[in-house]
Structure formats: C-alpha cells, structure tokens
XYZ file of C-alpha atoms in Angstrom:
612
model
C 170.520 29.178 94.894
C 168.964 28.942 97.836
C 170.183 25.449 99.954
C 167.514 22.853 99.986
C 167.099 21.083 103.333
C 164.871 18.146 104.315
C 162.033 19.206 106.552
C 159.782 16.894 108.361
C 156.174 16.539 107.022
C 153.414 16.970 109.729
C 151.688 13.731 110.234
C 154.300 11.707 108.954
C 153.811 9.140 111.614
C 150.521 8.067 110.279
C 150.812 5.807 107.749
C 149.578 6.067 104.127
C 147.810 2.656 102.510
C 148.900 1.112 99.589
C 147.726 2.063 96.335
C 144.585 -0.210 95.966
C 145.407 -0.679 92.189
C 149.215 -0.967 92.396
C 149.950 -2.049 95.953
C 153.005 0.033 95.964
C 154.051 1.618 99.046
C 154.882 5.431 99.203
C 157.013 8.009 100.921
C 157.620 11.579 100.413
C 159.866 14.357 101.848
C 159.767 18.050 101.326
C 162.417 20.431 99.869
C 162.648 24.067 101.018
C 163.499 26.483 98.190
C 163.535 29.639 99.543
C 160.682 30.494 101.297
C 158.614 28.086 99.171
C 158.518 24.365 99.658
C 158.507 21.601 97.015
C 156.696 18.549 98.148
C 157.633 15.550 96.223
C 156.044 12.123 96.406
C 158.071 9.001 96.452
C 156.711 5.306 96.014
C 158.483 2.410 96.834
C 160.105 0.211 94.172
C 160.365 -3.245 96.329
C 158.367 -4.709 99.016
C 161.020 -3.870 101.052
C 161.040 -0.578 100.456
C 164.340 1.463 100.056
C 166.236 4.086 101.877
C 167.985 7.086 100.438
C 170.073 9.848 101.356
C 169.004 13.271 102.134
C 167.044 15.323 99.608
C 168.913 16.910 97.145
C 168.661 19.832 94.466
C 168.634 19.205 91.064
C 172.017 18.733 89.457
C 172.050 17.722 85.707
C 169.938 19.645 82.916
C 166.739 18.437 81.714
C 166.137 18.100 78.045
C 165.691 21.162 75.898
C 162.344 20.320 75.042
C 161.408 20.879 78.802
C 161.413 23.713 80.651
C 161.608 24.093 84.521
C 159.925 26.912 86.143
C 159.930 28.064 89.840
C 158.586 31.328 91.156
C 160.825 33.937 91.116
C 162.991 32.852 88.658
C 163.877 29.801 85.903
C 166.134 26.847 86.611
C 167.148 24.310 84.550
C 167.996 21.074 85.985
C 166.886 17.403 86.409
C 165.492 16.675 90.341
C 167.296 13.967 92.578
C 164.829 11.100 93.973
C 163.309 12.636 97.142
C 163.879 10.842 100.137
C 161.635 9.582 102.948
C 161.922 7.755 106.433
C 162.367 4.292 106.108
C 159.365 1.855 106.819
C 158.566 -1.478 106.904
C 158.361 -3.450 103.835
C 155.545 -5.461 102.272
C 151.972 -4.873 102.763
C 150.575 -2.979 105.342
C 153.747 -1.529 105.941
C 153.176 1.943 107.624
C 153.920 4.986 105.068
C 153.343 8.831 105.767
C 150.241 9.984 104.125
C 151.089 11.989 100.998
C 149.514 14.918 99.500
C 149.445 16.405 95.600
C 151.568 18.872 94.624
C 150.111 22.357 93.749
C 150.447 23.641 90.164
C 153.711 25.550 89.898
C 154.877 24.661 93.595
C 158.527 23.720 93.601
C 160.966 22.881 90.982
C 159.068 21.279 87.926
C 159.482 20.845 84.536
C 156.475 22.424 82.193
C 155.143 21.169 79.290
C 152.287 23.199 77.242
C 149.667 21.078 75.102
C 146.476 22.525 73.656
C 142.961 21.005 73.822
C 142.155 18.132 71.191
C 146.020 17.891 70.464
C 148.457 15.121 71.535
C 151.406 15.709 74.308
C 154.217 13.628 75.171
C 155.663 14.299 78.756
C 159.296 12.993 79.147
C 160.523 11.059 82.145
C 164.058 12.755 82.514
C 166.327 13.038 80.352
C 168.382 9.782 80.589
C 170.003 8.279 77.823
C 170.682 4.524 77.696
C 168.612 1.622 79.419
C 165.811 2.675 81.212
C 164.121 0.723 84.216
C 160.914 0.527 85.667
C 158.656 3.275 84.993
C 155.451 4.447 86.574
C 153.503 7.436 86.079
C 151.101 9.321 88.388
C 148.638 12.036 88.444
C 148.980 14.223 91.216
C 145.432 15.176 92.504
C 144.223 14.848 96.128
C 145.577 11.748 95.906
C 148.188 10.119 93.682
C 146.604 8.384 90.797
C 148.257 5.596 88.855
C 148.418 6.133 85.090
C 150.630 4.060 83.051
C 153.636 1.651 83.682
C 156.199 0.123 81.883
C 155.097 -3.187 83.407
C 153.036 -4.986 80.826
C 151.234 -6.608 83.603
C 149.714 -3.407 84.626
C 147.004 -1.708 82.014
C 146.890 1.857 81.479
C 144.162 3.893 83.559
C 142.741 5.192 80.088
C 143.658 4.096 76.204
C 144.392 7.687 75.932
C 147.766 7.071 77.817
C 150.849 5.189 76.181
C 154.552 4.925 76.615
C 156.815 6.339 74.171
C 160.504 4.926 74.066
C 159.481 2.899 77.520
C 159.482 6.010 79.453
C 157.482 9.017 78.079
C 154.076 9.311 79.084
C 151.729 10.043 75.643
C 148.258 11.547 75.903
C 146.214 11.473 73.071
C 142.995 14.166 72.568
C 144.152 16.644 75.528
C 141.185 18.036 77.612
C 141.297 21.210 80.017
C 141.162 18.304 82.837
C 144.287 16.950 81.851
C 146.162 19.986 83.245
C 148.156 19.548 86.708
C 151.199 17.960 87.989
C 152.324 14.716 86.794
C 154.979 12.608 88.646
C 157.534 10.078 86.739
C 159.090 7.256 88.894
C 161.842 5.261 87.457
C 163.762 2.303 89.273
C 166.846 1.309 87.977
C 169.867 0.978 90.237
C 168.309 3.600 92.307
C 164.579 5.103 92.226
C 164.578 8.385 90.531
C 161.769 10.893 90.543
C 160.566 13.343 87.940
C 157.900 15.939 87.763
C 156.112 17.421 85.180
C 153.789 20.373 85.090
C 151.327 19.886 82.174
C 149.368 23.463 81.071
C 146.445 22.944 78.684
C 145.798 25.814 76.396
C 142.737 26.402 74.713
C 141.818 28.932 71.623
C 141.377 31.555 71.139
C 138.079 30.448 69.374
C 135.453 32.357 68.063
C 136.721 36.077 67.719
C 133.813 38.370 67.970
C 134.682 42.150 66.928
C 132.005 44.675 67.211
C 132.462 47.949 65.962
C 129.588 50.756 66.726
C 130.059 52.474 63.183
C 127.486 54.649 61.241
C 125.854 51.882 59.012
C 126.402 48.838 57.173
C 126.348 48.359 53.658
C 124.451 45.433 51.827
C 127.610 43.782 51.314
C 128.725 43.722 54.918
C 131.206 46.586 54.785
C 130.948 49.247 57.523
C 131.077 53.151 57.373
C 131.280 56.139 59.485
C 130.257 59.641 58.875
C 133.046 61.879 59.073
C 133.336 63.421 62.525
C 131.536 61.105 64.154
C 132.935 58.743 67.050
C 133.523 54.559 66.587
C 133.734 52.160 69.470
C 135.889 49.294 69.018
C 135.605 45.767 71.165
C 136.896 42.483 70.596
C 136.250 39.166 72.467
C 137.584 35.865 72.024
C 137.233 32.293 73.875
C 140.553 31.450 75.177
C 142.315 29.540 78.003
C 144.036 31.387 79.513
C 142.596 34.858 78.428
C 144.519 35.932 75.556
C 146.168 39.125 74.821
C 144.280 41.311 72.550
C 145.899 43.888 70.340
C 144.554 46.249 67.523
C 146.251 46.967 64.325
C 145.455 49.422 61.298
C 146.350 49.857 58.030
C 145.435 52.468 55.660
C 145.250 52.132 51.910
C 148.676 51.917 50.412
C 150.571 51.997 53.804
C 152.078 49.573 56.293
C 150.327 48.242 59.446
C 150.294 50.405 62.655
C 149.536 48.982 66.331
C 147.117 50.716 68.511
C 148.810 48.775 71.469
C 147.514 45.470 73.201
C 146.332 44.939 77.044
C 145.427 41.802 78.570
C 142.104 42.971 80.202
C 140.988 45.776 78.169
C 139.898 44.689 74.482
C 138.055 48.118 73.589
C 138.711 51.618 72.539
C 136.796 54.490 70.664
C 138.055 56.743 67.735
C 136.793 60.170 68.127
C 136.029 62.561 65.244
C 136.671 60.358 62.491
C 138.367 61.503 59.249
C 139.101 59.972 55.770
C 142.859 58.960 56.933
C 141.283 56.844 59.390
C 139.708 54.676 56.769
C 140.994 51.425 56.190
C 141.416 47.759 57.587
C 141.127 47.214 61.471
C 142.682 44.033 62.876
C 142.080 42.467 65.885
C 144.607 39.869 67.185
C 144.040 37.502 70.137
C 147.180 35.984 71.318
C 147.172 32.818 73.962
C 150.252 33.366 75.649
C 150.632 29.876 76.507
C 150.284 28.153 73.096
C 151.430 31.443 71.265
C 148.454 30.361 68.842
C 146.406 33.606 67.709
C 143.701 34.151 65.688
C 143.004 37.604 64.274
C 139.625 39.017 62.214
C 140.218 42.109 60.027
C 137.135 44.415 59.274
C 137.041 47.132 56.731
C 135.799 50.549 57.837
C 134.783 53.393 55.607
C 134.793 56.919 56.190
C 131.962 58.541 54.418
C 131.300 62.352 53.686
C 128.836 64.347 51.653
C 129.984 67.017 49.112
C 130.391 70.495 50.874
C 129.036 72.666 47.964
C 125.637 72.392 45.920
C 124.657 70.242 42.998
C 125.288 71.660 39.520
C 123.009 70.451 36.660
C 122.894 71.369 32.920
C 121.747 70.371 29.334
C 123.819 69.910 26.314
C 122.985 68.387 23.131
C 124.483 64.770 22.520
C 127.272 64.531 20.042
C 126.047 62.732 16.909
C 122.417 63.040 17.407
C 119.567 65.671 18.259
C 118.928 63.966 21.730
C 119.215 66.324 24.812
C 121.457 65.056 27.292
C 120.726 66.202 31.011
C 123.792 66.028 33.528
C 123.797 66.425 37.100
C 127.074 66.520 39.252
C 127.711 67.047 43.023
C 131.587 66.550 43.957
C 133.753 66.595 46.806
C 132.081 63.542 48.543
C 132.404 60.033 49.031
C 131.225 57.890 47.900
C 129.343 59.418 45.027
C 125.744 60.171 45.428
C 122.482 59.173 43.658
C 120.997 61.243 41.243
C 117.134 61.384 40.308
C 116.072 63.314 37.395
C 112.199 64.148 37.170
C 110.097 66.547 35.298
C 108.361 69.558 36.474
C 105.725 69.988 36.955
C 103.923 66.354 37.603
C 107.591 64.463 39.336
C 107.378 62.077 36.337
C 110.689 60.205 36.873
C 112.979 60.483 33.801
C 115.785 58.324 35.359
C 117.895 57.520 38.309
C 121.812 56.607 38.172
C 124.800 57.042 40.050
C 126.456 58.836 37.114
C 123.603 61.522 37.021
C 123.422 61.816 32.974
C 120.071 60.962 31.247
C 119.428 61.222 27.503
C 115.961 62.727 26.382
C 114.656 62.410 22.871
C 112.927 65.219 21.109
C 109.380 63.660 21.676
C 110.160 64.442 25.523
C 110.900 68.030 25.121
C 109.029 71.108 24.831
C 109.763 74.821 24.982
C 109.924 75.937 28.497
C 110.013 72.374 30.163
C 111.663 72.136 33.264
C 113.885 69.120 34.621
C 114.783 68.934 38.330
C 117.846 66.848 39.767
C 117.549 65.730 43.347
C 120.663 64.378 44.704
C 120.875 62.261 47.963
C 124.243 60.926 49.716
C 124.266 57.792 52.189
C 125.648 60.576 55.045
C 124.352 63.654 53.595
C 121.202 65.312 54.468
C 117.937 63.681 54.625
C 116.301 66.248 52.554
C 119.211 65.834 49.770
C 119.978 68.683 47.264
C 118.826 69.632 43.875
C 118.858 72.037 40.832
C 116.587 72.780 37.933
C 117.060 73.069 34.120
C 114.678 74.782 31.868
C 114.946 73.978 28.274
C 114.087 76.797 25.616
C 114.101 76.993 22.023
C 116.133 79.363 20.026
C 115.223 83.005 18.233
C 116.891 84.302 15.126
C 118.024 87.941 14.185
C 119.561 88.729 10.743
C 119.915 91.371 8.030
C 117.540 90.360 5.379
C 119.418 91.559 2.450
C 123.197 92.064 1.904
C 125.181 93.550 -1.152
C 128.409 92.432 -2.574
C 130.637 93.790 -5.621
C 132.048 91.166 -7.759
C 135.175 90.399 -6.671
C 134.707 91.695 -3.192
C 134.025 90.101 -0.120
C 130.824 90.417 2.332
C 129.734 89.267 5.781
C 126.757 87.742 6.552
C 125.551 87.659 10.540
C 123.329 85.404 12.364
C 122.600 86.129 15.940
C 120.908 83.301 18.101
C 118.907 84.126 21.559
C 117.231 82.384 24.251
C 118.343 79.058 23.211
C 118.778 76.660 26.102
C 120.961 74.413 25.674
C 122.739 76.380 23.189
C 122.005 75.636 19.689
C 124.132 74.568 16.850
C 124.147 77.076 14.272
C 124.767 75.850 10.431
C 124.729 77.849 7.247
C 123.081 76.528 4.046
C 122.764 77.475 0.780
C 118.528 77.630 -0.442
C 118.914 77.932 -4.150
C 121.925 76.393 -5.601
C 122.625 73.478 -2.885
C 119.586 73.086 -0.875
C 120.055 71.605 2.535
C 123.503 71.239 1.901
C 125.645 72.794 4.783
C 128.376 75.005 3.748
C 131.729 74.240 5.174
C 134.715 76.369 5.685
C 136.893 76.732 2.748
C 139.153 79.293 0.952
C 136.117 81.425 -0.508
C 133.726 80.714 3.012
C 134.925 81.592 6.237
C 132.642 80.800 9.129
C 133.404 81.990 12.780
C 131.067 81.818 15.718
C 131.284 83.337 19.130
C 129.072 82.054 21.639
C 125.594 82.550 19.578
C 126.719 84.606 17.446
C 128.070 83.330 13.821
C 129.164 84.834 10.690
C 129.701 83.812 6.959
C 132.254 85.739 5.143
C 132.327 85.175 1.436
C 135.709 85.881 -0.525
C 135.933 87.094 -4.024
C 131.981 87.482 -4.974
C 130.775 85.854 -7.853
C 127.401 86.778 -9.545
C 126.737 83.532 -10.842
C 128.118 81.267 -7.993
C 127.047 83.264 -4.979
C 124.214 85.661 -5.541
C 121.009 84.357 -4.103
C 119.432 83.165 -0.539
C 121.555 81.951 2.244
C 119.880 79.981 5.059
C 121.135 80.305 8.882
C 119.646 77.367 10.851
C 119.604 77.221 14.465
C 119.405 73.225 15.629
C 118.094 72.745 19.039
C 116.430 69.641 20.547
C 113.503 71.683 21.342
C 112.886 72.807 17.636
C 114.728 74.161 14.672
C 114.597 77.678 13.370
C 115.654 79.335 10.186
C 116.199 82.762 8.697
C 117.047 83.509 5.169
C 119.281 86.205 3.637
C 119.192 87.356 0.175
C 122.793 88.261 -1.014
C 123.018 90.426 -4.383
C 126.132 90.484 -6.419
C 126.423 93.927 -8.704
C 129.186 95.156 -11.129
C 131.390 97.657 -9.678
C 130.462 101.384 -10.742
C 132.736 104.523 -11.746
C 132.873 106.250 -8.563
C 134.479 109.532 -10.364
C 131.943 109.913 -12.844
C 129.102 109.968 -10.261
C 130.743 112.405 -8.126
C 131.681 114.565 -10.938
C 127.991 114.080 -12.331
C 126.566 115.148 -9.067
C 128.914 118.268 -8.960
C 128.004 119.567 -12.433
C 124.097 118.990 -11.488
C 124.767 121.378 -8.254
C 126.473 123.964 -10.383
C 123.765 124.005 -12.549
C 121.147 124.674 -10.070
C 123.144 127.122 -8.510
C 123.371 129.229 -11.857
C 119.733 128.388 -12.719
C 118.612 130.287 -9.006
C 121.064 132.992 -9.376
C 119.897 133.805 -12.608
C 116.305 133.837 -11.584
C 117.274 136.401 -8.885
C 119.099 138.585 -11.365
C 116.062 138.853 -13.603
C 113.237 139.354 -10.814
C 115.004 141.251 -8.371
C 118.107 143.416 -9.607
C 118.570 145.974 -6.915
C 118.345 143.135 -4.288
C 120.862 141.175 -6.090
C 123.157 143.945 -6.320
C 122.928 144.638 -2.664
C 123.535 141.064 -1.807
C 126.414 141.351 -4.238
C 128.105 144.233 -2.379
C 127.606 142.082 0.775
C 129.791 139.109 -0.333
C 132.443 141.471 -1.983
C 132.705 143.520 1.070
C 134.997 142.072 3.953
C 133.989 144.633 6.359
C 130.924 147.178 5.839
C 131.808 149.097 8.924
C 134.854 150.389 7.417
C 133.166 151.873 4.294
C 130.958 153.676 6.880
C 133.712 155.126 8.488
C 134.596 156.368 5.322
C 131.421 157.808 4.616
C 131.528 159.910 7.647
C 134.560 161.751 6.451
C 134.281 165.461 6.041
C 134.619 165.799 2.628
C 131.673 163.202 2.288
C 129.701 165.358 4.428
C 130.031 167.848 2.301
C 129.382 166.276 -0.672
C 126.255 164.720 1.234
C 125.027 168.294 2.311
C 125.315 169.606 -1.716
C 123.626 166.207 -2.798
C 120.776 167.285 -0.361
C 120.417 170.687 -1.336
C 119.932 168.987 -4.918
C 117.668 166.637 -3.938
C 115.737 169.099 -2.210
C 115.643 171.055 -5.365
C 114.886 168.311 -7.500
C 111.811 167.251 -5.032
C 110.453 170.662 -5.717
C 110.600 169.990 -9.271
C 109.926 166.353 -9.448
C 107.657 165.636 -6.714
C 106.920 162.311 -7.740
C 110.214 160.842 -7.852
C 111.579 161.817 -4.711
C 109.931 159.388 -2.456
C 111.254 156.552 -4.561
C 114.932 157.679 -4.035
C 114.375 158.230 -0.120
C 113.542 154.546 -0.291
C 116.774 153.681 -1.850
C 118.947 155.729 0.510
C 116.757 153.726 3.093
C 117.777 150.763 1.584
C 121.180 151.538 1.400
C 121.284 152.197 5.160
C 119.762 149.197 6.320
C 122.585 147.516 4.223
C 125.054 148.233 7.164
C 122.917 145.928 9.252
C 122.167 142.278 8.996
C 120.333 140.488 6.344
C 117.086 140.171 8.105
C 116.888 144.190 8.468
C 117.562 144.334 4.638
C 114.958 142.025 3.868
C 112.606 144.079 6.008
C 113.917 147.349 3.991
C 113.254 145.503 1.010
C 109.585 144.509 1.899
C 109.124 148.441 2.584
C 110.315 149.344 -0.492
C 108.025 147.030 -2.279
C 105.026 148.460 -0.130
C 106.126 152.285 -1.146
C 106.406 151.398 -4.668
C 102.748 149.822 -4.443
C 101.477 153.286 -2.760
C 103.495 155.507 -5.303
C 101.781 153.722 -8.197
C 98.443 154.123 -6.601
C 98.776 158.018 -6.072
C 100.009 158.236 -9.895
C 96.923 156.324 -10.632
C 94.829 158.832 -8.567
C 96.593 161.829 -9.854
C 95.683 160.365 -13.447
C 92.205 160.185 -12.730
C 92.003 164.112 -11.724
C 90.926 166.525 -14.022
C 93.232 168.835 -15.325
C-alpha cells in the first residue's frame, strides 16, 4: 500500500465558521493515497478543540457488512481520525474551510441501498460502549443529520440512530446518494466515512420484437425465412446489463450474450428451430436486482404442395363426406367449401371436413375447397370435387346345374364417390342383403363385385338376383335371372348326334349312286387310288400301247358298224382322261358328257323321223 502523508490544504489560514445549527468547529487534513487525495472532514468535539497526531492509514478491518473501495483496488480497514492544525477553541475560533468529498474519492466504506427501501449506515466496527456520535452529509458544505445527543433533533424524521451509533434512513430516494461522515468522541475523536449508493430499478422492461404479425391472443409469429429484430429497454439506475436468453421447446435455455450498451439484435432467415421463448433479463449491477420478460415467438410456414380433396360416403349413413387436406405447413390452414357454380358456402373449418345430405347432392355437381394459410400466398390454393352417380353392367341371365357352382358378375362404373355394392334376392327374400356364407361367396375388386353360389339348388337358388349400387347421388339396380337345371347325359347326346350324321351321310351317298352311277364310280376310284399318276404311268407301258392299238382298231371297226354308239364311247374315254386331272375338270367332263348325250338323243329322234 502506498504511504500516506499529511498534505497542507490550500486556504487553511482562512477559518471556517461554526456550523450555524450545531456550533461545532471543524478541521480537516488531506491524505495522499498513491496519486489520489483523500480529504477527510474533522469536527471538534469540545469548545477548546483537540489536537491529534499525523494522519494515519486504516489499521483495523471494517465490518463484513461494509465494503471499502478505492480506485485501483479494494482495501478493507477502518479509517483513523484525520488531523487538523490546532486552532483556538470556542466560538469564533478560526478553522480552515472544509470541502465535501467527491463520491468514490479516497478510502471509504460503500453501502448500497434501493429507492423506497431502508438502509443503515454503520459508524465503524467498534464493540462496547460508544461515545458521542454525530452524522454529517458531505455536500458542498457539511450538513448535520443526526447526533446521539438527545438535545439535538434529527434533520429529518427519516433519520434515526440504531444501537446509539448507526444511521438508519427510511424510504431512500435518489437524492440520498453521496458521502456520509460519522464522528465519534469517546476518549479520542474518530471519523468514519461511508459512501451510500442508491440503486433504482430495473422497472418497466419494454421488449419489442419486430415480427411478421400478432395472433389475437397476443402471441407473436414470424414467417419462415424472414428477419426479426429484437430490442429490450428498462428504466434503471445505473443503466442495467441486458441479457437475452432463448429456450426452444423441450430444451434448455441458451444465452445470446449480454451487453451494457447494446440491447438489441436481429435474427435473419428464421427457421422452425428458432421457435420458442425469448427472455430479456435486465440486471442492476449495484443492487443485483433483476427483472425479466419472456415473449413467445412462433415460426410459421405454409405447406409446400398443393391441397388435395376427395369425397366419400360417411360410415353408417348415406351422407356424403367432403374432405380437404393441405399438409406440411404450420399451423394448420383454414378450409372453405363452396358449391360451383354459384359460390354458395357449404362450410368453413380448420379440419376441412363437411357432411352433406342427399338433398344437397345431384349428379355432376361440383364442390370447391379453398384453403388459406396465415403466412401463405394471398390467393390461397384450391381443389375441386365433382359428384357422379353409378352405372351398372351385368349379364341378364345365368344358368347353373343342380349341385354345381355359378358366379354372377356386376360392374359399376362412373360413380364418384365409389358406390357401395350389395347383392339381394328379389323373390324369396326381397330387400334382404345376401351375406357371405358357406354357400355364398362375395368378392369385390374396386367397383367390380362377384357373387358365387355353391351347390346350386333349384328350390333355393333359382330366381332373380339384384345387384345394387348405393351412392349418395342415387341408387342403381340391375336384375340377373338364375336358371337351375338338372344335369343331362352328355354321352347319349354325343352318340345321337354321331348317329344322325352317319344317317345323313348314307342318305346322300344313296342319292348320288342312284342318280349318277358313272360319277360315283369315278369318285370312288379317286378315293381308292393313292396316286393316279402311277396308274397313268402303267398305261403308258408297251403292252398297254399294243392293246390300245388293237382296241382302237376294233373301235374303228365298230364305229363303222354301229355309228350311233361310237360318240358315246368316245365321251366315256374323255371322262376317264379327265379323272387324271382335278375334280373341277372332272365336273366339266361330266357336264360335257351330259351335253353330248342330249345331242345324241336329238340325232336319234331326227333319224327316226326320216322316211325309210
């Protein structure tokens, strides 16, 4: 610690008047602590004054409740009584003019109080009997506050003594801040200085968050990708230290840092992970009192894709359920269902589901779902649903043999929403839905339904079956007639058919043989011969040529004798030659034969008509 030495105070030759209210003379000396001066005021305890030794540095520690602060460091101790030059005692004695200490100047005990609170300033840390204690306020001139002398009333009712030595001040104000001096006169005169600091606040914390908007309940929200400005202000003395904290959902708090001068910041490109509670904490560094304000900030974003809507039958009723979905955003959008054309509002909700009765529906009617999001596009998004009735297609008649199986098919097309397909009996059990059982198997693939009947019975299963398509737009039905028959002898039927075919073939063969024996004979030869070309090769042999020559001679001779028969034989040979060709040529030969026969008959008739 730097040495303390007395220093002459300029103007000490000029006296200081007595305190007009107390009549106590004063004196002072200056202590040098390093390169700073500590000026201490001393007031005499008796009319004749008192002398003291040189000024001394603190030698005893102060109460733990007091803090002694000096520039450049902290020193704990008790100040010794300052000294002044001796002067004449009694009224009118010359005293050097005193000057109030500046806050924080010199070696002082520091006490911190708060506005509107009470505070107690201790006069040293001395146990045992106390002497005469007097408190002064060091302004431009020392101001008497309070004395343990009961004949001297306090300067203000707020001032009182505690334990005959400590100054108790009620309802502190900012004007109470400053240096206070306690003088105690017992065997010697001692001086104690206390620096009172008065803290105020923080009060009225104002948090301003420049977000996208505010919900009706006051909650702030920001659009994803936008920027948000944060600022926090508080009324406090001295100015508070401002610190921002952030806490996301289901996570611990994290600090954005603190600053004594800058209390605002900005977040760019907001994202969902920045949604949570933002807390501004203002801390008074003197009183350590703090206040905080927490503000919830939500981050909203619209769905990335287009909305989807559809219609379906409500379970357990014939009402139509319209459903609209626009997923992927936060929070959920609003849905508005309207009729088209006309724009009649069907309903508006957060769920996007509306129920319509049959009276509100007709074939081909359209319903439009218009969606909107709090941070979405202003025009919103939409989708359209068109309602259509069903059409049925089925086979009108089916046949089943007794004991066999049969499948009835029903196809529904054009229905939206998809129709509910039912199978009913129209005769034996009208309006009773057929349920799956061991004899009835019902399957459905999309809008195609099949009814399979096992072990057909003529008494139980024959009759009309109804395929019904139920839709909120309308009901369509189609009837199918099922005929159940006894099984027949398939072998007998086949045998009968074969017998009839053979009988018909025999009749045709007999007719051909009866009316054209030559043609049948040639046809028979055709079927018997495997290769007619081989037969012709054999005819071309030498023996056959000789025989043919002989036959020609005989035939020539016969033609001379029987001129009427030669043409006929010649045509017969022509037919024989034509048989070696194809069937078509054979038919032509046969036609020529008939023509020649007709001509011969005509010649014979003419010869008969000639005169002999």
